[in-house]
Structure formats: structure tokens, C-alpha cells
Coordinates of C-alpha atoms and ligand atoms in Angstrom, one line a residue:
M21 CA 206.8 110.9 162.0
A22 CA 206.4 111.2 165.8
A23 CA 209.2 109.9 168.0
G24 CA 207.8 106.4 168.7
E25 CA 206.7 105.6 165.1
S26 CA 208.6 103.4 162.6
M27 CA 207.9 102.5 159.0
T28 CA 207.0 99.0 157.9
G29 CA 206.3 98.5 154.2
G30 CA 205.6 102.2 153.8
A31 CA 203.1 102.5 156.7
A32 CA 203.8 104.2 160.0
V33 CA 203.7 101.8 163.0
S34 CA 203.0 103.3 166.5
R35 CA 203.3 101.4 169.8
W36 CA 201.0 101.7 172.8
I37 CA 200.4 100.3 176.2
G38 CA 196.8 99.4 176.7
S39 CA 195.0 98.8 180.1
A40 CA 191.8 96.9 180.9
N41 CA 190.2 95.6 184.0
A42 CA 191.7 92.3 185.2
G43 CA 190.5 89.5 182.8
Y44 CA 189.2 91.9 180.2
A45 CA 192.4 92.6 178.1
R46 CA 191.4 90.2 175.4
Y47 CA 188.2 92.2 174.8
A48 CA 190.1 95.5 174.7
Q49 CA 192.5 93.8 172.2
Q50 CA 189.5 92.7 170.1
E51 CA 188.3 96.3 170.1
L52 CA 191.6 97.5 168.7
V53 CA 191.6 94.8 166.0
A54 CA 188.1 95.8 165.0
R55 CA 189.2 99.4 164.5
F56 CA 192.7 99.0 163.1
G57 CA 192.9 95.5 161.5
E58 CA 196.1 93.6 162.2
V59 CA 197.6 94.6 165.5
G60 CA 200.6 93.0 167.2
F61 CA 200.2 92.3 170.9
Q62 CA 202.6 91.4 173.7
E63 CA 201.4 90.7 177.2
L64 CA 202.8 92.8 180.0
I65 CA 200.4 91.8 182.8
P66 CA 198.3 88.8 181.9
G67 CA 194.7 89.7 181.3
E68 CA 195.1 93.4 182.0
L69 CA 198.1 95.2 180.4
F70 CA 199.6 94.8 176.9
L71 CA 201.8 96.3 174.3
A72 CA 200.1 96.9 171.0
S73 CA 201.8 97.7 167.7
I74 CA 199.4 99.4 165.3
R75 CA 200.0 100.1 161.6
R76 CA 198.8 103.7 162.0
S77 CA 200.4 107.0 163.1
E78 CA 200.0 108.0 166.8
A79 CA 197.8 110.9 165.6
D80 CA 195.5 108.6 163.6
V81 CA 195.1 106.0 166.4
A82 CA 194.3 108.7 169.0
R83 CA 191.8 110.4 166.7
L84 CA 190.0 107.2 165.8
L85 CA 189.8 106.0 169.4
R86 CA 188.4 109.4 170.5
G87 CA 185.7 109.3 167.8
N88 CA 184.7 105.7 168.6
E89 CA 185.6 105.0 172.2
P90 CA 186.1 101.4 173.1
V91 CA 184.2 99.8 176.0
F92 CA 186.9 97.6 177.5
L93 CA 190.1 99.5 176.7
R94 CA 190.3 101.7 179.8
H95 CA 193.4 103.6 179.1
I96 CA 196.1 103.8 176.4
H97 CA 199.4 105.7 176.1
P98 CA 202.0 105.8 173.3
V99 CA 205.5 104.2 173.7
Q100 CA 208.2 106.3 172.2
T101 CA 211.1 104.8 174.0
E102 CA 211.8 101.4 175.4
F103 CA 215.1 100.3 177.0
P104 CA 216.3 97.3 179.1
A105 CA 215.6 98.0 182.7
S106 CA 218.7 98.3 184.9
R107 CA 216.3 98.8 187.8
G108 CA 218.7 101.4 189.2
E109 CA 219.5 105.1 188.9
E110 CA 220.7 104.6 185.3
D111 CA 217.1 104.2 184.2
L112 CA 216.2 107.6 185.7
L113 CA 219.1 109.3 183.8
R114 CA 217.9 107.6 180.5
L115 CA 214.4 108.7 181.1
Q116 CA 215.6 112.3 181.7
Q117 CA 217.7 112.2 178.6
W118 CA 214.8 110.9 176.5
L119 CA 212.4 113.5 177.9
E120 CA 214.9 116.3 177.2
S121 CA 214.9 115.3 173.5
A122 CA 211.1 115.0 173.4
G123 CA 211.2 118.6 171.9
P124 CA 208.0 119.9 170.4
A125 CA 205.8 117.5 172.4
I126 CA 206.0 119.9 175.4
S127 CA 205.6 123.7 175.3
P128 CA 206.3 126.3 178.0
G129 CA 203.4 126.7 180.4
D130 CA 201.9 123.2 179.6
R131 CA 200.4 121.5 182.6
V132 CA 202.1 118.1 182.5
G133 CA 201.4 115.0 184.6
V134 CA 204.1 112.4 185.0
Q135 CA 202.3 109.0 185.5
A136 CA 204.7 106.2 186.4
R137 CA 203.6 102.6 187.1
R138 CA 205.6 99.5 188.1
K139 CA 204.7 95.9 187.4
P140 CA 203.3 94.6 190.7
E141 CA 205.7 92.4 192.7
T142 CA 208.7 93.6 190.6
E143 CA 211.7 94.9 192.5
Y144 CA 213.1 98.2 191.4
G145 CA 215.8 100.3 193.1
Y146 CA 213.6 103.4 192.7
T147 CA 209.9 104.1 193.1
P148 CA 207.4 105.5 190.6
Y149 CA 207.5 108.6 192.7
A150 CA 211.2 109.0 192.1
V151 CA 210.5 108.8 188.3
K152 CA 208.0 111.6 188.7
E153 CA 210.5 113.7 190.7
A154 CA 213.3 113.1 188.1
L155 CA 211.1 114.0 185.2
D156 CA 209.4 117.0 186.9
R157 CA 212.9 118.5 187.1
V158 CA 213.2 118.2 183.3
L159 CA 209.7 119.6 182.8
T160 CA 210.4 122.7 184.8
E161 CA 214.1 123.3 183.9
R162 CA 214.2 122.4 180.2
F163 CA 210.6 123.1 179.1
A164 CA 209.3 125.7 181.7
A165 CA 206.2 123.5 181.9
E166 CA 204.1 123.1 185.0
P167 CA 204.1 119.7 186.7
V168 CA 200.6 118.8 187.9
I169 CA 198.9 115.8 189.6
S170 CA 195.4 116.3 188.2
G171 CA 193.8 117.8 185.1
P172 CA 197.0 117.7 182.9
D173 CA 197.1 118.9 179.3
K174 CA 199.9 116.5 178.5
V175 CA 201.0 113.3 180.2
V176 CA 204.4 111.7 180.4
S177 CA 203.7 108.0 180.9
V178 CA 206.3 105.5 182.2
Y179 CA 205.8 101.8 182.7
M180 CA 208.5 99.9 184.7
G181 CA 208.1 96.4 183.4
E182 CA 209.6 93.0 184.0
S183 CA 212.6 93.6 181.8
S184 CA 212.1 96.9 180.0
V185 CA 211.1 100.5 180.8
Y186 CA 208.6 102.1 178.4
A187 CA 207.8 105.8 178.1
G188 CA 205.8 108.2 175.9
V189 CA 204.4 111.7 175.9
S190 CA 200.8 112.4 174.7
A191 CA 198.0 114.9 175.0
A192 CA 195.9 113.7 178.0
S193 CA 192.9 113.6 175.8
D194 CA 194.6 110.9 173.6
N195 CA 194.8 108.5 176.6
L196 CA 191.1 107.9 177.0
S197 CA 191.5 108.8 180.7
D198 CA 193.7 111.4 182.3
W199 CA 194.3 109.1 185.3
N200 CA 197.3 106.9 185.6
G201 CA 196.3 103.7 183.8
G202 CA 192.7 104.9 183.9
M203 CA 192.7 103.9 187.6
I204 CA 190.6 106.7 189.0
R205 CA 190.6 106.8 192.9
F206 CA 188.2 108.4 195.3
K207 CA 188.5 109.0 199.0
R208 CA 186.2 107.2 201.5
E209 CA 184.6 110.1 203.2
D210 CA 182.8 110.2 206.6
G211 CA 179.5 108.5 206.4
F212 CA 180.6 106.3 203.5
I213 CA 177.9 103.7 202.8
S214 CA 179.1 101.4 200.1
R215 CA 181.9 100.8 197.6
A216 CA 179.2 100.9 194.9
K217 CA 179.2 104.7 195.3
F218 CA 182.6 104.8 193.5
K219 CA 180.9 103.5 190.3
L220 CA 178.5 106.4 190.2
L221 CA 181.3 108.9 191.1
E222 CA 183.4 107.5 188.3
A223 CA 180.4 107.6 185.9
E224 CA 179.9 111.2 186.8
V225 CA 183.5 112.0 185.7
R226 CA 183.8 109.7 182.7
F227 CA 180.4 110.6 181.2
G228 CA 180.5 114.2 182.3
L229 CA 177.1 114.1 184.0
D230 CA 175.5 117.5 184.3
W231 CA 173.5 117.4 187.5
S232 CA 171.8 120.7 186.8
A233 CA 169.8 118.9 184.1
Y234 CA 168.1 116.7 186.7
S235 CA 166.0 117.3 189.7
R236 CA 164.0 114.1 190.3
A237 CA 165.7 110.7 190.2
V238 CA 164.6 107.1 190.8
D239 CA 167.2 104.6 192.0
L240 CA 166.5 100.9 191.3
G241 CA 168.4 98.4 193.5
A242 CA 169.3 101.3 195.8
A243 CA 170.4 99.4 199.0
P244 CA 172.4 100.0 201.0
G245 CA 172.4 103.5 199.5
G246 CA 175.8 104.6 198.1
W247 CA 174.2 105.9 194.8
T248 CA 171.2 107.3 196.6
S249 CA 173.5 109.2 199.0
L250 CA 175.4 110.7 196.1
L251 CA 172.2 111.8 194.3
L252 CA 171.0 113.4 197.5
E253 CA 174.4 115.1 197.9
R254 CA 174.1 116.5 194.3
G255 CA 170.8 118.1 195.3
L256 CA 168.3 115.7 193.6
R257 CA 165.0 114.5 195.0
V258 CA 165.4 110.7 195.1
T259 CA 163.0 107.7 195.0
A260 CA 164.9 104.7 196.2
I261 CA 163.6 101.2 195.5
D262 CA 165.0 98.0 196.9
P263 CA 163.6 95.0 198.9
G264 CA 166.8 95.3 201.0
E265 CA 167.4 97.8 203.7
L266 CA 168.8 101.3 203.2
D267 CA 171.5 102.6 205.5
P268 CA 169.8 104.2 208.5
S269 CA 171.8 107.4 208.0
L270 CA 169.6 108.0 204.8
T271 CA 166.1 107.2 206.0
G272 CA 164.3 110.4 207.1
H273 CA 166.2 112.6 204.6
P274 CA 163.7 115.3 203.5
N275 CA 164.4 114.7 199.7
L276 CA 164.2 110.9 199.9
T277 CA 161.2 108.6 199.3
Y278 CA 162.0 104.9 200.0
H279 CA 159.9 101.9 198.8
R280 CA 161.1 98.7 200.4
R281 CA 159.8 96.6 197.4
K282 CA 161.0 95.1 194.1
A283 CA 161.2 97.6 191.3
G284 CA 158.5 95.9 189.2
E285 CA 156.0 96.2 192.1
V286 CA 156.1 100.0 192.4
K287 CA 153.7 102.1 190.4
M288 CA 155.3 105.1 188.7
E289 CA 153.7 108.1 187.0
R290 CA 154.6 108.7 183.3
A291 CA 157.5 111.2 182.9
A292 CA 157.9 111.5 186.7
Y293 CA 161.7 111.5 186.7
D294 CA 164.6 113.2 184.8
L295 CA 167.0 110.5 185.7
L296 CA 166.7 106.7 186.3
V297 CA 169.7 104.8 187.8
S298 CA 169.8 101.1 188.2
D299 CA 172.5 98.9 189.9
M300 CA 170.6 95.7 190.4
S301 CA 173.5 93.2 189.8
W302 CA 171.1 90.8 188.2
D303 CA 171.0 88.8 184.9
P304 CA 171.6 91.5 182.3
R305 CA 168.6 90.6 180.1
Q306 CA 166.2 90.6 183.1
S307 CA 167.7 94.0 184.2
A308 CA 167.3 95.4 180.7
K309 CA 163.7 94.2 180.5
L310 CA 162.7 95.7 183.8
V311 CA 164.4 99.1 183.0
A312 CA 162.7 99.1 179.5
E313 CA 159.4 98.5 181.2
I314 CA 159.9 101.3 183.7
A315 CA 161.4 103.7 181.1
P316 CA 158.1 105.6 180.5
A317 CA 158.6 107.0 184.0
I318 CA 161.6 109.0 182.6
R319 CA 160.6 112.2 180.8
P320 CA 161.4 112.4 177.1
G321 CA 165.0 113.5 176.7
G322 CA 165.8 112.3 180.2
T323 CA 168.7 110.0 181.1
A324 CA 169.2 106.5 182.5
L325 CA 172.4 105.0 183.8
M326 CA 172.6 101.3 184.5
T327 CA 175.2 98.7 185.4
L328 CA 175.1 95.5 183.4
K329 CA 176.5 92.2 184.7
L330 CA 178.7 90.4 182.3
L331 CA 178.0 86.6 182.2
R332 CA 179.8 83.7 180.7
G333 CA 182.4 85.6 178.6
K334 CA 180.5 86.9 175.7
P335 CA 180.3 90.6 176.5
F336 CA 179.8 91.9 172.9
Q337 CA 176.9 89.6 172.3
S338 CA 175.4 90.4 175.7
M339 CA 175.6 94.1 174.9
R340 CA 173.9 93.7 171.5
E341 CA 171.1 91.7 173.2
V342 CA 170.6 94.3 175.9
E343 CA 170.6 97.1 173.3
G344 CA 167.8 95.2 171.4
I345 CA 165.8 94.8 174.6
L346 CA 166.1 98.5 175.7
A347 CA 165.2 99.9 172.2
P348 CA 163.1 101.8 171.4
A349 CA 162.4 102.9 175.0
L350 CA 166.0 103.9 175.6
R351 CA 169.0 104.5 173.4
I352 CA 172.6 103.8 174.4
V353 CA 174.7 106.9 174.4
K354 CA 177.9 105.3 175.8
A355 CA 179.0 102.0 177.2
K356 CA 182.1 101.7 179.3
Q357 CA 183.7 99.3 181.6
L358 CA 184.7 101.6 184.4
F359 CA 187.7 101.0 186.7
H360 CA 185.2 100.4 189.6
N361 CA 183.1 98.0 187.6
R362 CA 184.0 94.4 188.4
D363 CA 182.4 91.9 186.1
E364 CA 180.1 94.4 184.7
L365 CA 179.9 97.6 182.6
T366 CA 178.0 100.8 182.8
L367 CA 175.6 102.1 180.2
L368 CA 174.6 105.8 179.8
L369 CA 171.2 105.9 178.1
T370 CA 168.8 108.5 176.8
R371 CA 165.0 108.4 176.6
P372 CA 164.3 109.6 173.0
S373 CA 162.5 113.0 172.9
D374 CA 159.7 111.7 170.7
S375 CA 158.8 108.9 173.1
Ligands
LIG416 C1 174.9 96.0 194.0 S1 173.5 96.3 195.1 C2 173.2 98.0 194.9 C3 174.2 98.9 195.5 C4 173.8 100.3 195.5 N1 173.8 100.9 194.2 C5 174.6 101.2 196.5 O1 175.2 102.2 195.9 O2 174.7 101.0 197.7 C6 172.2 95.5 194.3 C7 170.9 95.7 194.9 O3 169.9 95.4 193.9 C8 168.7 95.0 194.7 N2 167.8 94.3 193.7 C9 167.9 93.1 193.1 N3 166.8 92.9 192.4 C10 166.0 94.0 192.5 C11 164.7 94.3 192.0 N4 164.0 93.5 191.2 N5 164.1 95.5 192.4 C12 164.8 96.3 193.3 N6 166.0 96.0 193.8 C13 166.6 94.9 193.4 C14 169.3 94.0 195.7 O4 168.4 93.9 196.8 C15 170.6 94.8 196.1 O5 170.4 95.6 197.3

């Protein structure tokens, strides 16, 4: 049995902290129940962070989640120790003692990230960074491991809650995202056009988009141009379509064609594009209908990526309806509510090769 597991009626129980976008925790919880049956929940931050007790071993939970990734559960990490928060130095010593005893979980040379978070508006006598410093010392001195900020093999996760401190060690791949709480951050660079760009940057990372597979893209709902700018930066030729205005820094780009029209009004050749992206923030069924109509403009085997607005609190039903509207023109490869999605989620789609 792993450190954080206990036995109830002969079955291993593992404990986890799950994160979702604000207001979406209940859907993340429904996803866990759908996969694991009875799950005990305790709210840590209403609507976004919760403790889950699952009647499965840590290894089973991680394997099943990896094989069937949830849409709304953004991040998860195991809890192998929990103790009452003193909110002072004593907590740091307890965390160090716990990590020293974590034994086989960490091997010499492992790249290990310490990811500490504190409940917002909760006063602690030390910062999450102090947790990292204290635990980095144990990682180097006790385990000869390498503390890292990005691209870790293993993660030590610490949550500084209202009345308890929770911690666990896991393989980064078991957490659904190797960012702290799945909160992936990007810098605003010079010439930044819109926050929407973060959604495509995050999709690039989360879906592992391979730009070398694409050379011609069409961007529906392109204005003011965050996505178009990223596609151009990645070396694609882009057709941007929007009745709204594109940022003047983009117009005149040699690889850009811009139609200041609605998407349904632009005639497109069959198989003209390798990639279609759509961020029209519109009724999800209308968006899906339009994208399905335009799909023949994507070459067989090509890709589409679209955001889907979530309306009136029935996201699973909305997803099923949209899936039905998109088929058979496009097949869903992955659906994920990204950290940078607000009341929406992002779909990665493929145009079947035989279409
Ligand atoms: C959220 S913004 C897109 C932001 C953009 N992805 C970026 O990175 O800057 C939504 C855009 O969809 C456009 N839009 C809405 N309906 C459309 C339609 N039928 N055809 C084309 N664009 C549409 C709106 O004009 C608006 O500019």
C-alpha cells in the first residue's frame, strides 16, 4: 500500500485534492463518481477545490484517469499526509520530516518540482515559496534529487488550507497537468493582442499540437487576432475571418488573408486547409453547425480546434448534442476545460481520413 492509502472493508482508499475552474468543481466531482463509483468529497475552496476519498489505490486512480481523461477535472494530486496547520515554522519541519520518510517515491537524479499553494485570503506565517525552499533542501540532501520549476518527473504537492496542511508525492504524469494546480501561466509579450491567445497557447501544450503537420489554417472568429498572431508565429499561412476588426499590427502580414465577413459568408475550396480553429463565443449548437458546414474545407485527416460556450449549467448534455451535430464531419479527439477557458471548454477534433 502507498503512504496515503488506508483500508476500508478490505479495499484500499486513496485521498486526492482535485482542482477545477471556478464554479465547475461539481462537474469534476461527477466525472470522478462516473469513473470510481462512490467517492467521498470535502470542499476546500467552494466550487473549485476539493478533497476526494476514492476506494481505489493511488496507482489505479492515476492509471484510470490517464486512460480516460476528465474534461472538468483540471488537476489532481494525492494526499499522503494531513496535519493541523500551526501556520508557523512547525509546519515546515513536519513537512520536511514527512518528505524524508517518503522513501522509494523519490530516486537520486529525479527532477522534482515542489508545488505549494495556500488557500486565498488565509494568513500563514510562511509563504508557499518557503515551503519550496524547505523541501528542496530535503530533495537535494536526503535524496540527491534535482529540484526543478518546469518539466518535473515527480511532484511534491502541498496545500496550505484553512485548518490543515495536506501533502503528497506523485509522478507528474499522474496529476493530469504538471503545473501547480493545473494553473498554466504565460507571459504577455510585446505586441500582445488579446487574452484569448492564452487559450490557444494552453491548447498547444495540453493537446501537444504538432505544428509541423500544418501549413494552411483558417481562423473563424479571429478578431482582434490573438490566435491568428500565434498561428503566424508558428509559421502557418492563415485565413482570418471575422466581421470585427483585426489588430492593425497583423494586417499586411505576408502570410495572412483577412475576410471581414461572417464565417458562413466566405466561400472555401474543398480540403483547402490542414487546420481550422474557431473561437466564436457563440451559442454552442450554432457554432457546431457552422463548423460542421465548413468542415469539408479541412483536408481528410486534418484537425479542428474550437471553443464551446457552456450555457445554463448542463455541460455534459451540451457536449453530447455538439458531438452529434459535428458528426460525421468531425470526430472529437479530446475535450478539456482549460485553465484559460472561462465558461467554455476546448475541443480538439479530427476530420476523418475517409471523408
Ligand atoms: C472571443 S472573440 C475571438 C478572439 C480571438 N480568438 C483572438 O484570439 O483574439 C469572438 C469573435 O467571434 C466573432 N464572431 C462571432 N460570430 C461570428 C461569425 N458568424 N463569423 C465570424 N466571426 C464571428 C466576433 O466578431 C468576435 O470577434
